[in-house]
């Protein structure tokens, strides 16, 4: 008997901790599986909906934001929804089960909205009437590949509270957006409405398709997507809804980044937001509004891989550091003035500084005496010198928002052996130069002809 009690308690904990909770039994009765598109109100399901609650901890929350509870085939999901008309809700399409992502399907026994008591407005609840529109996405793929993630839901009865206006201006990079989101509390069947600030950013490894304010999916930083927060609205400075929370960053991508040691600093909290600039509204005066062509850009896995590869393999990101290394290593020194080149490894994410063709032999009169012999009457026709320089490697890393940055790695010295003809340099004003050294741990050897004392070339 004790074993059975422990096992039941363990199962109960698992069910409470699950993101999509199984309804199972309630008060000794199983919930009937209602047919899809049923308009008749099921009393048991409505009793469960009425047991849910939402509250505003501060009392001063946004009145248009509430908790959305969905129930389908015994599974519960908690989300955030925004009232965008007196009887229309906006949320993430991924808050809805697949069977409900169909226009005009009834949802009276599947979706329930709770708007908490906030300053100036009492608590309100409403049944769902029907689904006006919903996007259909592959939930298991990288959110960078999604286009839109919107669901518009018509309520059974209009609500007596302020609703939010929708902005079609898009998400502006590095501006601050207010996120009002529900966070589900596992100890009770309730959710708390909380505020947070978010900043959008473009051209990130997380989503290289997000390139301007009209891109369909845009990455945002410094805000958290908790259980119950999916679909949360991002309000701009004018108090309009500009986007909604759609997904966390792809887990497999996050694992790849950590396993390949390509971070230059700790990664920020990164989420994907669906941009309302690309939303096709199924209601109201803006339903026929023009949509920017950026919203219809081609998005596929091959392009995503290519864009991400470009971010990690771009030579351009190293331009500034290359100039600094060149300035240091190309300074006039004894014997030669060097021309520094940068060569990439096979992956293209590391560039190593290496001597190319010498620009000239420099200040010959100060060192030619080293190569005279036979009492200063002859100049050696062959000489070998050794040169050591810092081994500079420019590595492409990702910063906190997964944008590429150039990191200079200098941990050891790099040795070269140089052959040339002091005799030719002294009498003929030109010489060959043979350079041997290591490049990416491989032997490198190259011969250059007709190196002169003209350093201005």
Coordinates of C-alpha atoms in Angstrom, one line a residue:
X1 CA 0.0 0.0 0.0
X2 CA 2.8 2.4 0.9
X3 CA 4.6 1.7 -2.4
X4 CA 1.4 2.4 -4.3
X5 CA 1.0 5.8 -2.5
X6 CA 4.6 6.8 -3.2
X7 CA 4.2 5.9 -6.9
X8 CA 0.9 7.9 -7.2
X9 CA 2.6 10.9 -5.5
X10 CA 5.6 10.7 -8.0
X11 CA 3.2 10.6 -10.9
X12 CA 1.4 13.7 -9.6
X13 CA 4.6 15.6 -9.4
X14 CA 5.5 14.7 -13.0
X15 CA 2.1 15.8 -14.2
X16 CA 2.3 19.2 -12.4
X17 CA 5.8 19.9 -13.8
X18 CA 4.9 19.2 -17.4
X19 CA 4.5 22.1 -19.9
X20 CA 1.6 20.4 -21.5
X21 CA -0.3 18.8 -18.7
X22 CA -2.5 15.7 -19.0
X23 CA -5.9 16.3 -17.6
X24 CA -6.5 12.7 -16.8
X25 CA -9.2 12.4 -14.0
X26 CA -10.8 15.2 -12.1
X27 CA -13.0 14.5 -9.0
X28 CA -13.2 10.8 -10.0
X29 CA -14.5 11.4 -13.5
X30 CA -12.6 11.4 -16.8
X31 CA -13.2 14.3 -19.2
X32 CA -15.1 13.3 -22.2
X33 CA -13.1 13.8 -25.4
X34 CA -15.4 16.2 -27.2
X35 CA -15.5 16.1 -31.0
X36 CA -13.6 18.8 -32.9
X37 CA -15.6 21.8 -33.9
X38 CA -18.3 21.1 -31.3
X39 CA -20.3 24.2 -30.4
X40 CA -22.1 22.6 -27.4
X41 CA -20.6 23.7 -24.1
X42 CA -19.2 20.8 -22.1
X43 CA -20.0 21.4 -18.3
X44 CA -17.0 19.4 -17.0
X45 CA -14.5 21.3 -19.2
X46 CA -16.0 24.6 -18.3
X47 CA -15.8 23.7 -14.6
X48 CA -12.0 23.1 -15.2
X49 CA -11.7 26.5 -17.0
X50 CA -13.4 28.3 -14.2
X51 CA -10.9 26.8 -11.7
X52 CA -8.1 28.7 -13.5
X53 CA -7.1 32.1 -12.3
X54 CA -4.8 35.1 -13.3
X55 CA -3.7 38.0 -11.3
X56 CA -1.6 41.2 -11.4
X57 CA 1.0 41.3 -8.6
X58 CA 1.4 45.0 -8.7
X59 CA -2.2 45.9 -9.5
X60 CA -1.0 48.2 -12.3
X61 CA -0.7 45.9 -15.3
X62 CA -1.6 46.3 -18.9
X63 CA -5.4 45.7 -19.1
X64 CA -5.3 44.2 -22.6
X65 CA -3.0 41.3 -21.6
X66 CA -4.4 38.1 -20.2
X67 CA -3.9 34.4 -19.6
X68 CA -4.9 31.9 -22.3
X69 CA -5.6 28.2 -21.3
X70 CA -6.0 25.6 -24.1
X71 CA -7.3 22.1 -23.7
X72 CA -7.2 19.5 -26.4
X73 CA -7.4 15.7 -26.0
X74 CA -6.6 16.0 -22.2
X75 CA -3.6 18.2 -22.7
X76 CA -3.4 21.7 -21.2
X77 CA -1.2 24.6 -22.3
X78 CA -0.8 28.0 -20.8
X79 CA 0.0 31.1 -22.9
X80 CA -0.4 34.9 -23.0
X81 CA -2.9 36.6 -25.2
X82 CA -3.6 40.2 -26.1
X83 CA -7.0 41.8 -26.6
X84 CA -6.7 43.6 -30.0
X85 CA -10.4 44.3 -30.5
X86 CA -13.3 44.1 -28.0
X87 CA -13.8 40.4 -28.9
X88 CA -10.6 39.4 -30.6
X89 CA -7.4 37.9 -29.1
X90 CA -3.9 37.7 -30.5
X91 CA -1.5 35.0 -29.5
X92 CA 1.1 32.6 -30.8
X93 CA -0.2 30.0 -33.2
X94 CA 1.9 27.5 -31.3
X95 CA -0.4 28.0 -28.3
X96 CA -3.1 26.1 -30.3
X97 CA -3.1 22.4 -31.0
X98 CA -2.9 21.4 -34.6
X99 CA -6.7 20.5 -34.8
X100 CA -7.5 24.2 -34.0
X101 CA -5.3 25.8 -36.6
X102 CA -8.1 26.0 -39.0
X103 CA -10.1 29.2 -39.8
X104 CA -13.7 29.3 -38.4
X105 CA -13.3 26.1 -36.3
X106 CA -15.3 26.3 -33.0
X107 CA -13.1 26.4 -29.9
X108 CA -15.7 26.8 -27.1
X109 CA -14.4 23.7 -25.3
X110 CA -10.7 24.2 -26.1
X111 CA -9.7 27.8 -25.4
X112 CA -10.4 30.0 -22.4
X113 CA -9.3 33.6 -21.6
X114 CA -8.8 35.2 -18.2
X115 CA -8.0 38.9 -17.8
X116 CA -7.0 39.8 -14.3
X117 CA -8.2 42.5 -12.0
X118 CA -6.0 45.5 -12.8
X119 CA -6.2 49.2 -12.0
X120 CA -9.5 50.5 -13.5
X121 CA -10.7 47.1 -14.8
X122 CA -12.3 44.2 -12.9
X123 CA -11.4 40.5 -13.7
X124 CA -13.1 39.2 -16.9
X125 CA -13.3 35.8 -18.4
X126 CA -14.5 34.6 -21.8
X127 CA -15.1 31.4 -23.7
X128 CA -13.6 31.1 -27.2
X129 CA -16.1 31.3 -30.1
X130 CA -14.0 30.4 -33.1
X131 CA -10.5 30.6 -34.6
X132 CA -10.4 33.5 -37.1
X133 CA -6.9 32.7 -38.4
X134 CA -3.8 30.7 -37.4
X135 CA -0.5 30.1 -38.9
X136 CA 0.8 26.5 -39.1
X137 CA 4.4 25.9 -38.3
X138 CA 6.8 23.0 -37.7
X139 CA 7.3 23.4 -34.0
X140 CA 10.4 21.1 -34.0
X141 CA 12.4 23.1 -36.6
X142 CA 14.6 26.1 -35.9
X143 CA 12.4 29.2 -35.4
X144 CA 14.7 31.1 -37.7
X145 CA 12.9 29.2 -40.5
X146 CA 9.4 30.4 -39.5
X147 CA 7.6 33.2 -41.3
X148 CA 4.6 34.2 -39.2
X149 CA 3.4 32.8 -35.8
X150 CA 0.0 34.4 -35.2
X151 CA -3.4 33.2 -34.1
X152 CA -6.4 35.4 -34.0
X153 CA -9.3 34.2 -31.8
X154 CA -12.8 35.5 -31.6
X155 CA -14.3 35.5 -28.1
X156 CA -17.8 34.4 -27.2
X157 CA -18.6 37.7 -25.7
X158 CA -16.9 41.2 -26.0
X159 CA -14.8 42.3 -23.0
X160 CA -15.3 45.6 -21.3
X161 CA -11.7 46.8 -21.1
X162 CA -9.1 48.6 -23.1
X163 CA -7.7 46.7 -26.1
X164 CA -4.4 47.3 -27.8
X165 CA -3.7 48.8 -31.2
X166 CA -1.5 46.8 -33.6
X167 CA 1.6 48.5 -35.0
X168 CA 2.7 47.7 -38.6
X169 CA 5.9 49.7 -38.2
X170 CA 8.0 46.6 -37.3
X171 CA 10.7 46.1 -34.7
X172 CA 13.4 48.7 -34.6
X173 CA 16.9 47.5 -33.7
X174 CA 18.2 48.3 -30.2
X175 CA 15.0 50.1 -29.2
X176 CA 13.4 49.1 -25.9
X177 CA 10.0 47.3 -26.0
X178 CA 7.8 46.5 -23.0
X179 CA 6.8 42.9 -22.7
X180 CA 3.8 42.0 -20.6
X181 CA 3.7 38.3 -20.1
X182 CA 1.9 35.6 -18.0
X183 CA 4.0 33.3 -15.9
X184 CA 2.2 30.1 -14.9
X185 CA 2.7 29.1 -11.2
X186 CA 2.9 25.3 -10.8
X187 CA 1.8 25.3 -7.2
X188 CA -1.7 26.6 -8.1
X189 CA -3.8 26.8 -11.3
X190 CA -3.0 30.5 -11.8
X191 CA -0.7 32.8 -13.7
X192 CA 0.8 36.1 -12.8
X193 CA 1.1 39.0 -15.2
X194 CA 4.6 40.6 -15.2
X195 CA 6.6 43.2 -17.0
X196 CA 10.0 43.0 -18.7
X197 CA 12.0 45.0 -21.3
X198 CA 13.3 43.6 -24.6
X199 CA 15.6 44.9 -27.3
X200 CA 15.5 43.6 -30.9
X201 CA 18.7 43.1 -32.9
X202 CA 19.5 42.0 -36.5
X203 CA 22.1 40.0 -38.3
X204 CA 22.7 37.4 -35.6
X205 CA 23.8 33.8 -35.9
X206 CA 20.6 32.9 -34.0
X207 CA 18.6 34.3 -37.0
X208 CA 20.6 35.7 -39.9
X209 CA 17.3 36.2 -41.8
X210 CA 16.4 39.0 -39.4
X211 CA 18.0 42.0 -41.3
X212 CA 15.7 44.9 -40.8
X213 CA 12.5 46.1 -39.1
X214 CA 10.2 44.3 -41.5
X215 CA 11.8 40.8 -41.3
X216 CA 9.1 38.3 -40.3
X217 CA 10.9 36.8 -37.3
X218 CA 13.3 39.0 -35.2
X219 CA 15.6 38.1 -32.4
X220 CA 15.2 40.0 -29.1
X221 CA 17.5 40.0 -26.1
X222 CA 17.4 40.4 -22.3
X223 CA 13.9 39.0 -21.8
X224 CA 12.7 35.6 -20.7
X225 CA 10.2 33.2 -22.2
X226 CA 8.8 31.2 -19.3
X227 CA 6.0 28.8 -19.1
X228 CA 2.8 30.8 -19.9
X229 CA 4.7 33.5 -21.7
X230 CA 4.4 32.2 -25.2
X231 CA 2.4 34.8 -27.3
X232 CA 3.3 37.7 -24.9
X233 CA 3.0 41.1 -26.7
X234 CA 5.9 43.5 -27.2
X235 CA 4.7 47.1 -26.9
X236 CA 6.4 50.0 -28.6
X237 CA 6.8 53.5 -27.2
X238 CA 3.4 54.4 -28.5
X239 CA 1.8 51.6 -26.6
X240 CA 1.0 49.5 -29.7
X241 CA 1.7 45.8 -30.1
X242 CA 4.6 45.4 -32.5
X243 CA 5.4 41.7 -32.1
X244 CA 4.7 38.6 -29.9
X245 CA 6.9 36.0 -28.2
X246 CA 7.2 33.0 -30.5
X247 CA 10.0 30.7 -29.3
X248 CA 13.2 30.3 -27.5
X249 CA 16.4 30.0 -29.5
X250 CA 16.7 26.5 -31.0
X251 CA 18.2 24.1 -28.4
X252 CA 20.3 22.2 -30.9
X253 CA 21.8 25.5 -32.1
X254 CA 22.6 26.5 -28.5
X255 CA 24.3 23.1 -28.0
X256 CA 26.4 23.4 -31.1
X257 CA 27.6 26.9 -30.1
X258 CA 28.7 25.7 -26.7
X259 CA 30.3 22.5 -27.9
X260 CA 32.4 24.3 -30.6
X261 CA 33.9 27.0 -28.3
X262 CA 32.8 30.0 -30.5
X263 CA 31.5 32.3 -27.9
X264 CA 33.6 35.4 -26.9
X265 CA 31.5 36.1 -23.9
X266 CA 28.5 34.8 -22.0
X267 CA 25.4 34.5 -24.3
X268 CA 22.5 36.7 -23.6
X269 CA 18.9 35.5 -23.2
X270 CA 17.7 35.3 -26.8
X271 CA 14.2 34.8 -28.0
X272 CA 12.4 34.9 -31.3
X273 CA 9.6 37.4 -31.8
X274 CA 7.0 37.3 -34.6
X275 CA 6.8 40.7 -36.3
X276 CA 3.4 42.2 -36.7
X277 CA 4.6 44.2 -39.7
X278 CA 4.2 40.9 -41.5
X279 CA 0.8 39.9 -40.1
X280 CA -2.2 39.6 -42.3
X281 CA -5.1 40.8 -40.1
X282 CA -8.3 38.8 -40.4
X283 CA -10.4 41.6 -38.8
X284 CA -10.8 45.4 -38.6
X285 CA -9.9 48.3 -40.9
X286 CA -6.3 47.2 -41.3
X287 CA -7.1 43.7 -42.8
X288 CA -6.3 44.8 -46.3
X289 CA -3.2 46.8 -45.5
X290 CA 0.0 46.5 -47.6
X291 CA 2.7 44.2 -46.4
X292 CA 6.4 44.9 -47.0
X293 CA 8.1 42.5 -49.5
X294 CA 10.7 41.7 -46.8
X295 CA 7.9 39.6 -45.2
X296 CA 7.9 37.2 -48.2
X297 CA 11.6 36.6 -48.5
X298 CA 12.8 33.1 -49.2
X299 CA 13.6 31.1 -46.1
X300 CA 14.9 27.6 -46.1
X301 CA 17.5 25.4 -44.3
X302 CA 20.0 25.6 -47.2
X303 CA 20.0 29.4 -47.0
X304 CA 20.1 29.4 -43.2
X305 CA 23.2 27.2 -43.2
X306 CA 24.8 29.5 -45.9
X307 CA 24.1 32.7 -44.0
X308 CA 25.4 31.3 -40.8
X309 CA 28.5 30.1 -42.5
X310 CA 29.1 33.6 -44.0
X311 CA 28.9 35.1 -40.5
X312 CA 31.6 32.8 -39.2
X313 CA 33.8 32.9 -42.3
X314 CA 33.7 36.6 -43.1
X315 CA 37.1 38.2 -43.7
X316 CA 35.6 41.6 -43.4
X317 CA 35.0 41.2 -39.6
X318 CA 38.8 41.1 -39.2
X319 CA 39.7 44.2 -41.2
X320 CA 40.4 46.5 -38.2
X321 CA 42.6 43.9 -36.4
X322 CA 44.4 43.0 -39.6
X323 CA 45.4 46.6 -40.0
X324 CA 46.7 46.8 -36.5
X325 CA 48.8 43.6 -36.9
X326 CA 50.1 44.8 -40.3
X327 CA 51.1 48.1 -38.7
X328 CA 53.1 46.3 -36.0
X329 CA 54.8 43.7 -38.2
X330 CA 55.5 45.8 -41.3
X331 CA 57.5 48.4 -39.4
X332 CA 61.0 48.8 -40.9
X333 CA 63.4 46.4 -39.2
X334 CA 66.9 45.2 -39.9
X335 CA 67.5 43.6 -43.4
X336 CA 63.9 43.8 -44.8
X337 CA 60.6 45.6 -44.6
X338 CA 58.0 42.9 -44.6
X339 CA 54.6 42.6 -46.4
X340 CA 52.3 40.7 -44.0
X341 CA 49.5 38.6 -45.5
X342 CA 46.6 36.8 -43.8
X343 CA 45.7 33.2 -44.7
X344 CA 42.6 31.4 -43.6
X345 CA 42.3 27.8 -42.3
X346 CA 40.1 25.3 -44.1
X347 CA 37.0 26.3 -42.1
X348 CA 37.6 30.0 -42.9
X349 CA 37.1 31.1 -39.3
X350 CA 40.8 31.7 -38.4
X351 CA 43.3 33.9 -40.2
X352 CA 47.0 33.7 -39.4
X353 CA 49.5 36.4 -40.1
X354 CA 52.3 35.3 -42.4
X355 CA 55.2 36.9 -44.3
X356 CA 54.5 37.5 -48.0
X357 CA 56.8 39.1 -50.5
X358 CA 59.3 41.5 -48.8
X359 CA 58.6 45.1 -49.7
X360 CA 62.3 45.9 -49.9
X361 CA 65.6 45.3 -48.2
X362 CA 65.9 48.2 -45.8
X363 CA 68.8 50.4 -44.7
X364 CA 71.5 48.2 -46.2
X365 CA 74.5 50.2 -45.1
X366 CA 73.7 49.5 -41.5
X367 CA 74.0 45.7 -41.8
X368 CA 76.0 44.8 -45.0
X369 CA 79.2 44.7 -43.0
X370 CA 77.9 41.4 -41.4
X371 CA 78.4 39.7 -44.7
X372 CA 81.8 40.9 -45.7
X373 CA 84.7 38.4 -45.5
X374 CA 88.4 38.1 -46.5
X375 CA 89.3 41.2 -44.7
X376 CA 86.4 43.2 -46.1
X377 CA 87.1 42.6 -49.8
X378 CA 84.3 40.2 -50.6
X379 CA 80.6 40.1 -49.9
X380 CA 78.9 36.8 -49.3
X381 CA 76.7 35.6 -52.2
X382 CA 74.5 33.6 -49.8
X383 CA 73.2 34.3 -46.3
X384 CA 70.6 32.9 -44.0
X385 CA 69.0 34.9 -41.2
X386 CA 66.4 33.9 -38.6
X387 CA 63.4 36.1 -37.7
X388 CA 60.9 35.6 -34.9
X389 CA 57.6 37.5 -34.7
X390 CA 54.5 37.1 -32.5
X391 CA 52.2 34.3 -33.9
X392 CA 49.0 36.3 -34.5
X393 CA 45.8 34.3 -35.2
X394 CA 42.6 36.2 -35.8
X395 CA 39.6 34.1 -34.8
X396 CA 35.9 34.6 -35.5
X397 CA 33.9 34.4 -32.3
X398 CA 30.3 35.2 -31.4
X399 CA 29.4 37.9 -28.9
X400 CA 26.6 37.9 -26.4
X401 CA 23.9 38.3 -29.1
X402 CA 25.7 35.9 -31.5
X403 CA 27.1 38.5 -33.8
X404 CA 30.6 37.8 -35.2
X405 CA 33.5 39.6 -33.6
X406 CA 37.3 39.4 -34.3
X407 CA 39.5 38.1 -31.5
X408 CA 43.3 38.4 -31.7
X409 CA 45.1 35.4 -30.3
X410 CA 48.8 35.8 -29.7
X411 CA 50.2 33.1 -27.4
X412 CA 53.6 32.3 -28.8
X413 CA 56.4 33.3 -31.3
X414 CA 56.7 32.3 -34.9
X415 CA 60.1 31.6 -36.4
X416 CA 61.2 32.1 -40.0
X417 CA 64.4 31.3 -41.9
X418 CA 65.3 33.8 -44.7
X419 CA 67.8 33.1 -47.5
X420 CA 69.0 35.9 -49.7
X421 CA 72.2 37.2 -51.5
X422 CA 73.9 40.1 -49.7
X423 CA 76.2 40.3 -52.7
X424 CA 73.4 40.9 -55.2
X425 CA 71.7 43.3 -52.8
X426 CA 75.0 45.3 -52.4
X427 CA 76.2 45.4 -56.0
X428 CA 73.0 44.7 -58.0
X429 CA 70.5 46.5 -55.8
X430 CA 68.2 43.5 -55.9
X431 CA 68.1 40.0 -54.5
X432 CA 66.0 36.8 -54.3
X433 CA 64.5 36.0 -50.9
X434 CA 63.5 32.6 -49.8
X435 CA 61.2 32.4 -46.8
X436 CA 60.6 29.2 -44.8
X437 CA 58.2 29.0 -41.8
X438 CA 55.1 27.4 -40.3
X439 CA 51.6 28.2 -41.5
X440 CA 48.8 26.5 -39.5
X441 CA 51.3 23.9 -38.3
X442 CA 52.3 23.1 -41.8
X443 CA 55.7 23.8 -43.5
X444 CA 55.6 26.8 -45.8
X445 CA 58.3 27.8 -48.2
X446 CA 58.3 30.5 -50.9
X447 CA 60.9 32.2 -53.1
X448 CA 60.6 35.8 -54.3
X449 CA 62.8 37.3 -57.0
X450 CA 64.0 40.8 -57.6
X451 CA 63.4 42.3 -54.2
X452 CA 65.0 45.8 -54.4
X453 CA 65.9 48.6 -52.0
X454 CA 62.9 50.7 -53.3
X455 CA 60.5 50.6 -50.3
X456 CA 58.1 53.0 -52.0
X457 CA 56.9 50.4 -54.5

